[in-house]
Amino acid sequence: MDSADTVTVHVSADERYELYIDGTLIGRGSERGDKKNWFYETYLIDFPQGSHEITARVWALGEFKPWAQVSVYPGFIFSPEGEKYINLMGTGTSEWQVMKMPGYSFLSPEQQCGYGCGSGFKVSVDGSLFPWGFEYGFRSDMWETPVVKDCGNNGFIRKPVGNVHVMRPAVLPPMLEKPVNTGKVRYISVLPDGDVRLEPISEKNNILSDENPLKNILTKRNITVPPNRRIRLIIDLENYYCSYPKLNVSGGKGSCVKISWAESLFESADLINHTDKGNRDEIEGKYFKGTGDTFYPDGGENRTFDTLWWEAGRYVEFIICTESEPLVINSFTLTEMRYPFKPQSVFESDDKRLEQIVPAAVRTLQMCAHETYMDCPYYEQLMYIGDSRPEVLVTYALTKDDRL
């Protein structure tokens, strides 16, 4: 930039993007729509004088995507306003480059927990292949010149035909993103030899204690897991959350960390049955059958592993396996993700039992409200009309925000 300026930029992708400026996350999208209503987000970005890195991590999972995710064809558009900036930084006009990010593989929820799940395939990230520092403009000979396809169809003035995106401005505010500052570790054990999903939680195997540093994995930093350990750990978030997990580690070359999610533990080891949850506060004698992501540290310092899509549930299970090198867990954080509405009305009743239900009911609606309403954030994530109608009516009763 010859001089400091604030630039208006329109951004969209098929299927999803994360936008970074000089390594800082600016926003996520695209807001979910359909082929004739493909939304773009608008950002006002302050650029100081000098050079800058504009980077986007774009994912298009095809048949691996969440059930509710629509796609026309994979692509990304970064469109600044003003001819000067279009030529300087616009996709299709300036010298953008692309590369397929190495290190990713994918695993279906059915392979993990035995039942169908519409939240999409989960990621497995090999740290020895991952392009660390990609958000800062990772330097590599893997960068290629992108293929320029459609320039972006303005849905208000064009009626295009064929396999194109008809683009319209996003109608929703950015999703709420805030730290999750709750939860506690309820179980730590040595990892059993067999299938962990078939191993019930047993208090006699629980090595949780005040002296065990993993007890504080949600609040403490720089927790060292010694070499050649096989550990199972279960966290109770004490409420339902939709959130992006982020794990930062150092060392631990050859180790593996799997982080799985569940709404509740189950009363039987039957991998097909996912209805026998019983009392959701209880874990003793129950089975953890969840779905999640797997990370393989490469031994480097301050490696941050994250997911492409948010996870959902109340319980989080860690499976940590180290080899000859200790693994330092620098931090594990959760960022809640949902539609940012807050109740603006008050419910009162002569029957105080009904008043006690309201906080749980409001929380349920919040967890099912994202870029669309959805029946369940853990399973289908789909906007069934039978679920969405009461969600809309309750929204009208709770808040003046009717954008969703």
Short mmCIF file of C-alpha atoms in Angstrom, two decimals:
data_model
loop_
_atom_site.label_atom_id
_atom_site.label_comp_id
_atom_site.label_asym_id
_atom_site.label_seq_id
_atom_site.Cartn_x
_atom_site.Cartn_y
_atom_site.Cartn_z
CA MET A 1 0.00 0.00 0.00
CA ASP A 2 1.40 3.39 -1.00
CA SER A 3 -0.48 4.98 1.89
CA ALA A 4 -2.75 3.87 4.72
CA ASP A 5 -6.36 3.35 3.70
CA THR A 6 -9.59 1.62 4.66
CA VAL A 7 -10.72 -0.69 1.89
CA THR A 8 -14.21 -2.16 1.43
CA VAL A 9 -13.87 -5.79 0.39
CA HIS A 10 -16.49 -8.36 -0.62
CA VAL A 11 -15.52 -12.00 0.02
CA SER A 12 -17.15 -15.32 -0.71
CA ALA A 13 -16.22 -18.95 -1.28
CA ASP A 14 -17.66 -22.29 -2.25
CA GLU A 15 -17.88 -24.06 0.12
CA ARG A 16 -16.33 -22.11 3.06
CA TYR A 17 -13.48 -19.69 3.78
CA GLU A 18 -11.49 -18.13 6.59
CA LEU A 19 -9.92 -14.78 5.71
CA TYR A 20 -6.61 -13.67 7.22
CA ILE A 21 -4.84 -10.31 6.89
CA ASP A 22 -1.21 -10.40 8.05
CA GLY A 23 -1.96 -13.58 10.01
CA THR A 24 -5.03 -12.21 11.82
CA LEU A 25 -8.41 -13.87 11.30
CA ILE A 26 -10.78 -11.27 9.82
CA GLY A 27 -13.91 -13.34 9.24
CA ARG A 28 -15.53 -16.56 8.10
CA GLY A 29 -18.08 -17.43 5.44
CA SER A 30 -19.82 -17.77 3.21
CA GLU A 31 -23.18 -17.45 4.88
CA ARG A 32 -25.15 -20.52 3.89
CA GLY A 33 -27.47 -20.05 0.97
CA ASP A 34 -28.24 -21.80 -2.29
CA LYS A 35 -27.22 -21.58 -5.93
CA LYS A 36 -29.49 -18.59 -6.63
CA ASN A 37 -28.68 -16.90 -3.34
CA TRP A 38 -24.93 -17.29 -2.89
CA PHE A 39 -23.97 -14.82 -0.19
CA TYR A 40 -20.85 -12.70 0.19
CA GLU A 41 -19.61 -10.94 3.31
CA THR A 42 -18.42 -7.32 3.26
CA TYR A 43 -15.46 -6.15 5.36
CA LEU A 44 -13.96 -2.71 5.99
CA ILE A 45 -10.26 -3.46 6.35
CA ASP A 46 -7.72 -0.93 7.63
CA PHE A 47 -4.44 -1.30 5.74
CA PRO A 48 -1.46 0.64 7.12
CA GLN A 49 1.09 1.84 4.61
CA GLY A 50 3.40 -0.94 3.44
CA SER A 51 3.14 -4.54 2.28
CA HIS A 52 0.53 -6.99 3.55
CA GLU A 53 -0.32 -10.68 3.28
CA ILE A 54 -3.89 -11.57 2.33
CA THR A 55 -4.57 -15.26 2.83
CA ALA A 56 -7.66 -17.45 2.81
CA ARG A 57 -8.08 -21.04 3.87
CA VAL A 58 -10.86 -22.35 1.65
CA TRP A 59 -12.42 -25.77 1.97
CA ALA A 60 -14.70 -27.66 -0.36
CA LEU A 61 -15.27 -31.19 0.88
CA GLY A 62 -17.65 -32.41 -1.81
CA GLU A 63 -19.25 -35.66 -0.69
CA PHE A 64 -17.50 -35.27 2.68
CA LYS A 65 -19.24 -31.96 3.48
CA PRO A 66 -21.95 -31.44 6.12
CA TRP A 67 -25.36 -32.47 4.86
CA ALA A 68 -26.67 -28.90 4.98
CA GLN A 69 -23.77 -27.44 2.98
CA VAL A 70 -24.68 -26.45 -0.59
CA SER A 71 -22.11 -26.26 -3.40
CA VAL A 72 -22.08 -25.15 -7.04
CA TYR A 73 -18.38 -25.58 -7.73
CA PRO A 74 -15.33 -24.83 -5.56
CA GLY A 75 -13.99 -21.29 -5.73
CA PHE A 76 -13.01 -18.13 -3.89
CA ILE A 77 -13.56 -14.45 -4.64
CA PHE A 78 -11.93 -11.42 -2.98
CA SER A 79 -13.38 -8.27 -4.53
CA PRO A 80 -12.28 -4.86 -3.23
CA GLU A 81 -14.12 -1.70 -4.23
CA GLY A 82 -12.34 0.80 -6.47
CA GLU A 83 -10.41 0.11 -9.65
CA LYS A 84 -7.08 0.79 -7.93
CA TYR A 85 -7.64 -1.92 -5.35
CA ILE A 86 -9.30 -4.35 -7.75
CA ASN A 87 -6.10 -4.37 -9.79
CA LEU A 88 -3.92 -4.45 -6.68
CA MET A 89 -5.57 -7.24 -4.69
CA GLY A 90 -8.68 -8.58 -6.42
CA THR A 91 -8.93 -12.25 -7.37
CA GLY A 92 -8.91 -12.74 -11.14
CA THR A 93 -7.05 -9.45 -11.67
CA SER A 94 -4.03 -9.43 -9.34
CA GLU A 95 -1.39 -12.09 -8.77
CA TRP A 96 -3.11 -14.47 -6.37
CA GLN A 97 -1.72 -17.96 -5.92
CA VAL A 98 -3.28 -21.18 -4.67
CA MET A 99 -2.15 -24.51 -3.31
CA LYS A 100 -3.82 -27.62 -2.01
CA MET A 101 -3.01 -27.70 1.69
CA PRO A 102 -1.14 -30.92 2.52
CA GLY A 103 -1.53 -32.85 5.73
CA TYR A 104 -5.31 -33.31 5.70
CA SER A 105 -7.22 -36.56 5.53
CA PHE A 106 -10.82 -37.21 6.48
CA LEU A 107 -12.82 -39.74 8.45
CA SER A 108 -16.59 -40.23 8.38
CA PRO A 109 -18.61 -40.03 11.59
CA GLU A 110 -19.95 -43.53 10.90
CA GLN A 111 -16.41 -44.91 11.03
CA GLN A 112 -15.88 -43.24 14.41
CA CYS A 113 -19.07 -43.72 16.36
CA GLY A 114 -21.12 -46.22 14.36
CA TYR A 115 -24.04 -43.99 13.40
CA GLY A 116 -24.81 -41.37 10.78
CA CYS A 117 -23.97 -37.78 11.52
CA GLY A 118 -24.62 -34.81 9.25
CA SER A 119 -21.91 -32.54 10.60
CA GLY A 120 -19.51 -33.67 7.88
CA PHE A 121 -16.34 -35.72 7.84
CA LYS A 122 -13.84 -34.97 10.58
CA VAL A 123 -10.24 -33.97 9.95
CA SER A 124 -7.03 -35.80 10.59
CA VAL A 125 -4.04 -33.44 10.44
CA ASP A 126 -0.48 -34.71 9.95
CA GLY A 127 1.75 -32.04 11.45
CA SER A 128 4.79 -33.27 9.51
CA LEU A 129 3.06 -32.34 6.23
CA PHE A 130 0.99 -29.34 7.29
CA PRO A 131 2.06 -25.90 5.90
CA TRP A 132 2.67 -24.19 9.25
CA GLY A 133 2.37 -20.43 8.96
CA PHE A 134 -0.04 -20.56 6.02
CA GLU A 135 -2.01 -17.60 7.41
CA TYR A 136 1.12 -15.45 7.09
CA GLY A 137 1.72 -16.33 3.45
CA PHE A 138 3.55 -19.63 3.77
CA ARG A 139 6.44 -19.76 1.28
CA SER A 140 6.51 -22.89 -0.83
CA ASP A 141 7.11 -24.12 -4.36
CA MET A 142 3.65 -25.72 -4.10
CA TRP A 143 1.93 -22.42 -4.95
CA GLU A 144 0.28 -22.38 -8.38
CA THR A 145 -1.50 -19.88 -10.58
CA PRO A 146 -5.25 -20.21 -9.98
CA VAL A 147 -7.81 -20.99 -12.66
CA VAL A 148 -10.04 -17.95 -13.19
CA LYS A 149 -13.65 -19.04 -13.62
CA ASP A 150 -16.70 -16.81 -13.19
CA CYS A 151 -16.12 -13.22 -12.09
CA GLY A 152 -19.13 -13.22 -9.76
CA ASN A 153 -22.73 -12.68 -10.80
CA ASN A 154 -24.62 -9.80 -9.25
CA GLY A 155 -27.93 -11.37 -8.33
CA PHE A 156 -29.76 -8.04 -8.54
CA ILE A 157 -28.93 -7.16 -12.12
CA ARG A 158 -28.17 -10.45 -13.88
CA LYS A 159 -30.23 -13.55 -14.47
CA PRO A 160 -27.46 -15.98 -15.34
CA VAL A 161 -28.09 -19.51 -16.44
CA GLY A 162 -25.92 -22.55 -16.08
CA ASN A 163 -23.73 -23.70 -13.24
CA VAL A 164 -22.86 -20.36 -11.64
CA HIS A 165 -23.22 -18.59 -8.30
CA VAL A 166 -25.88 -15.87 -8.21
CA MET A 167 -24.38 -13.59 -5.60
CA ARG A 168 -26.13 -11.44 -3.02
CA PRO A 169 -24.93 -9.56 0.08
CA ALA A 170 -25.07 -11.48 3.35
CA VAL A 171 -28.23 -10.76 5.32
CA LEU A 172 -27.07 -11.99 8.74
CA PRO A 173 -24.65 -10.47 11.25
CA PRO A 174 -21.38 -12.31 11.93
CA MET A 175 -21.87 -15.34 14.12
CA LEU A 176 -21.13 -14.93 17.82
CA GLU A 177 -17.59 -16.04 18.67
CA LYS A 178 -16.62 -15.96 22.33
CA PRO A 179 -14.35 -18.00 24.61
CA VAL A 180 -15.83 -20.89 26.56
CA ASN A 181 -14.77 -20.44 30.17
CA THR A 182 -16.41 -23.40 31.86
CA GLY A 183 -16.12 -27.14 32.28
CA LYS A 184 -14.14 -29.61 34.35
CA VAL A 185 -12.21 -32.84 33.89
CA ARG A 186 -14.21 -35.75 35.31
CA TYR A 187 -12.18 -38.76 34.25
CA ILE A 188 -8.56 -39.67 33.50
CA SER A 189 -7.41 -43.23 32.93
CA VAL A 190 -4.79 -45.31 31.21
CA LEU A 191 -6.01 -46.04 27.69
CA PRO A 192 -7.38 -49.59 27.44
CA ASP A 193 -5.88 -51.99 24.93
CA GLY A 194 -9.11 -52.67 23.03
CA ASP A 195 -11.67 -50.43 21.34
CA VAL A 196 -12.06 -47.46 23.68
CA ARG A 197 -15.70 -47.07 22.63
CA LEU A 198 -16.44 -50.44 24.20
CA GLU A 199 -14.65 -49.66 27.47
CA PRO A 200 -17.07 -48.33 30.11
CA ILE A 201 -16.17 -45.49 32.41
CA SER A 202 -15.19 -47.03 35.73
CA GLU A 203 -14.37 -45.10 38.87
CA LYS A 204 -11.85 -47.75 39.87
CA ASN A 205 -9.79 -46.82 36.80
CA ASN A 206 -10.05 -43.08 37.40
CA ILE A 207 -6.62 -41.58 38.15
CA LEU A 208 -7.97 -38.03 38.36
CA SER A 209 -6.39 -36.19 41.29
CA ASP A 210 -5.32 -32.70 42.30
CA GLU A 211 -1.73 -33.69 41.55
CA ASN A 212 -2.48 -34.75 37.97
CA PRO A 213 -1.64 -31.73 35.77
CA LEU A 214 -4.14 -32.85 33.09
CA LYS A 215 -6.92 -32.04 35.53
CA ASN A 216 -6.36 -28.39 34.58
CA ILE A 217 -6.19 -28.80 30.80
CA LEU A 218 -8.94 -26.17 30.32
CA THR A 219 -7.24 -23.50 32.41
CA LYS A 220 -3.51 -24.18 32.65
CA ARG A 221 -0.77 -23.82 30.06
CA ASN A 222 2.34 -25.87 29.32
CA ILE A 223 1.15 -29.23 30.64
CA THR A 224 3.72 -31.92 29.87
CA VAL A 225 2.61 -35.43 28.94
CA PRO A 226 5.63 -37.73 29.49
CA PRO A 227 6.93 -40.10 26.80
CA ASN A 228 5.31 -43.46 26.11
CA ARG A 229 1.98 -42.65 27.73
CA ARG A 230 -1.52 -43.75 26.69
CA ILE A 231 -4.12 -41.53 28.33
CA ARG A 232 -7.89 -41.17 28.16
CA LEU A 233 -9.46 -37.99 29.52
CA ILE A 234 -13.10 -36.85 29.61
CA ILE A 235 -14.18 -33.23 30.04
CA ASP A 236 -17.69 -32.20 31.11
CA LEU A 237 -18.46 -28.70 29.79
CA GLU A 238 -21.52 -28.67 32.11
CA ASN A 239 -23.67 -27.24 29.34
CA TYR A 240 -24.19 -27.70 25.62
CA TYR A 241 -21.78 -25.84 23.31
CA CYS A 242 -21.18 -25.41 19.61
CA SER A 243 -17.56 -24.38 19.37
CA TYR A 244 -14.31 -24.40 17.48
CA PRO A 245 -11.61 -26.28 19.45
CA LYS A 246 -7.99 -25.20 19.19
CA LEU A 247 -5.04 -27.21 20.48
CA ASN A 248 -1.56 -25.68 20.73
CA VAL A 249 1.32 -28.08 21.42
CA SER A 250 5.09 -28.27 21.34
CA GLY A 251 7.32 -31.30 20.89
CA GLY A 252 5.75 -34.73 20.98
CA LYS A 253 7.03 -35.97 17.65
CA GLY A 254 5.25 -39.21 16.76
CA SER A 255 2.42 -38.57 19.24
CA CYS A 256 -1.31 -38.55 18.51
CA VAL A 257 -4.14 -36.54 20.06
CA LYS A 258 -7.73 -37.40 19.22
CA ILE A 259 -10.47 -35.05 20.44
CA SER A 260 -14.03 -36.40 20.23
CA TRP A 261 -17.40 -34.89 21.14
CA ALA A 262 -20.67 -36.29 22.45
CA GLU A 263 -23.96 -34.88 23.74
CA SER A 264 -24.04 -37.57 26.41
CA LEU A 265 -22.43 -40.86 27.27
CA PHE A 266 -24.41 -44.02 26.51
CA GLU A 267 -25.69 -46.86 28.67
CA SER A 268 -24.73 -49.66 26.27
CA ALA A 269 -21.72 -50.46 24.09
CA ASP A 270 -23.94 -51.06 21.03
CA LEU A 271 -22.36 -48.88 18.33
CA ILE A 272 -25.60 -48.72 16.35
CA ASN A 273 -27.84 -47.59 19.20
CA HIS A 274 -27.42 -43.92 20.07
CA THR A 275 -30.62 -43.32 22.03
CA ASP A 276 -29.84 -44.97 25.39
CA LYS A 277 -28.36 -41.93 27.09
CA GLY A 278 -30.09 -42.12 30.45
CA ASN A 279 -29.23 -39.36 32.93
CA ARG A 280 -26.88 -37.09 30.99
CA ASP A 281 -25.14 -35.91 34.16
CA GLU A 282 -23.88 -39.43 34.84
CA ILE A 283 -20.79 -41.06 33.31
CA GLU A 284 -20.08 -44.02 35.60
CA GLY A 285 -20.57 -47.34 33.83
CA LYS A 286 -21.44 -45.58 30.56
CA TYR A 287 -19.72 -45.54 27.16
CA PHE A 288 -18.27 -42.65 25.16
CA LYS A 289 -19.26 -43.03 21.50
CA GLY A 290 -18.47 -39.74 19.82
CA THR A 291 -17.04 -38.21 16.70
CA GLY A 292 -14.10 -35.86 16.37
CA ASP A 293 -10.72 -34.94 14.98
CA THR A 294 -7.20 -36.39 15.17
CA PHE A 295 -3.94 -34.47 15.30
CA TYR A 296 -0.39 -35.74 14.80
CA PRO A 297 2.27 -33.32 16.13
CA ASP A 298 5.53 -33.12 14.20
CA GLY A 299 7.70 -32.13 17.16
CA GLY A 300 7.80 -28.42 16.33
CA GLU A 301 7.15 -25.54 18.70
CA ASN A 302 3.76 -23.87 19.15
CA ARG A 303 1.85 -25.95 16.62
CA THR A 304 -1.82 -24.96 16.57
CA PHE A 305 -4.26 -27.63 15.43
CA ASP A 306 -7.86 -26.70 14.69
CA THR A 307 -10.94 -27.89 12.82
CA LEU A 308 -12.58 -26.70 9.63
CA TRP A 309 -16.11 -26.72 11.08
CA TRP A 310 -17.36 -26.29 14.62
CA GLU A 311 -18.08 -29.21 16.93
CA ALA A 312 -21.08 -29.70 19.24
CA GLY A 313 -21.93 -31.39 22.50
CA ARG A 314 -21.40 -31.38 26.24
CA TYR A 315 -18.64 -33.98 26.70
CA VAL A 316 -15.15 -33.89 25.17
CA GLU A 317 -12.87 -36.93 25.14
CA PHE A 318 -9.09 -36.75 24.72
CA ILE A 319 -7.09 -39.77 23.64
CA ILE A 320 -3.40 -38.86 24.03
CA CYS A 321 -0.65 -41.24 22.92
CA THR A 322 2.99 -40.19 23.14
CA GLU A 323 6.07 -41.94 21.82
CA SER A 324 9.70 -41.34 22.84
CA GLU A 325 9.34 -37.55 23.08
CA PRO A 326 7.23 -35.69 25.68
CA LEU A 327 4.29 -33.65 24.43
CA VAL A 328 3.71 -30.18 25.88
CA ILE A 329 0.09 -29.01 25.72
CA ASN A 330 0.57 -25.26 25.64
CA SER A 331 -3.17 -24.59 25.59
CA PHE A 332 -6.57 -26.04 24.73
CA THR A 333 -9.27 -23.48 24.03
CA LEU A 334 -12.87 -23.48 22.83
CA THR A 335 -14.61 -20.66 20.96
CA GLU A 336 -18.40 -20.77 21.09
CA MET A 337 -20.06 -20.35 17.68
CA ARG A 338 -23.76 -19.53 17.13
CA TYR A 339 -26.21 -16.89 15.98
CA PRO A 340 -25.76 -13.81 18.22
CA PHE A 341 -29.29 -13.29 19.47
CA LYS A 342 -30.11 -12.55 23.11
CA PRO A 343 -33.51 -12.81 24.80
CA GLN A 344 -35.22 -9.41 25.05
CA SER A 345 -38.40 -10.63 26.73
CA VAL A 346 -39.24 -12.04 30.15
CA PHE A 347 -41.33 -15.11 30.95
CA GLU A 348 -43.26 -15.27 34.23
CA SER A 349 -45.67 -17.87 35.54
CA ASP A 350 -47.54 -18.76 38.74
CA ASP A 351 -45.97 -22.21 38.27
CA LYS A 352 -42.31 -21.67 39.11
CA ARG A 353 -41.45 -25.02 37.51
CA LEU A 354 -42.21 -23.49 34.13
CA GLU A 355 -39.90 -20.56 34.83
CA GLN A 356 -37.12 -23.03 35.64
CA ILE A 357 -37.48 -24.58 32.19
CA VAL A 358 -36.89 -21.30 30.33
CA PRO A 359 -33.06 -21.09 30.56
CA ALA A 360 -32.70 -24.62 29.16
CA ALA A 361 -35.25 -23.88 26.43
CA VAL A 362 -33.48 -20.66 25.41
CA ARG A 363 -30.13 -22.47 25.39
CA THR A 364 -31.60 -25.17 23.16
CA LEU A 365 -32.77 -22.56 20.66
CA GLN A 366 -29.39 -20.81 20.72
CA MET A 367 -27.56 -24.06 19.98
CA CYS A 368 -29.91 -24.71 17.04
CA ALA A 369 -29.52 -21.21 15.56
CA HIS A 370 -26.54 -20.59 13.28
CA GLU A 371 -26.57 -19.37 9.66
CA THR A 372 -29.79 -21.37 9.47
CA TYR A 373 -32.04 -22.88 12.07
CA MET A 374 -31.28 -26.55 12.52
CA ASP A 375 -32.90 -29.54 14.16
CA CYS A 376 -29.73 -30.62 15.95
CA PRO A 377 -26.20 -29.21 15.86
CA TYR A 378 -24.65 -32.61 16.62
CA TYR A 379 -26.50 -34.84 14.16
CA GLU A 380 -28.15 -33.63 10.93
CA GLN A 381 -27.71 -29.82 11.20
CA LEU A 382 -30.63 -29.59 8.78
CA MET A 383 -33.46 -27.06 8.64
CA TYR A 384 -36.50 -29.33 8.80
CA ILE A 385 -39.73 -27.40 8.43
CA GLY A 386 -41.30 -29.16 11.42
CA ASP A 387 -38.49 -27.97 13.70
CA SER A 388 -37.94 -24.58 12.11
CA ARG A 389 -41.53 -23.37 12.44
CA PRO A 390 -41.57 -23.48 16.27
CA GLU A 391 -38.00 -22.13 16.35
CA VAL A 392 -39.14 -19.12 14.33
CA LEU A 393 -42.20 -18.57 16.53
CA VAL A 394 -40.13 -18.77 19.71
CA THR A 395 -37.62 -16.33 18.19
CA TYR A 396 -40.44 -13.84 17.59
CA ALA A 397 -41.40 -14.17 21.27
CA LEU A 398 -37.84 -13.78 22.55
CA THR A 399 -36.24 -11.05 20.46
CA LYS A 400 -36.86 -8.29 17.93
CA ASP A 401 -34.06 -9.68 15.75
CA ASP A 402 -35.89 -11.46 12.93
CA ARG A 403 -33.02 -11.64 10.42
CA LEU A 404 -32.48 -15.37 10.81
#
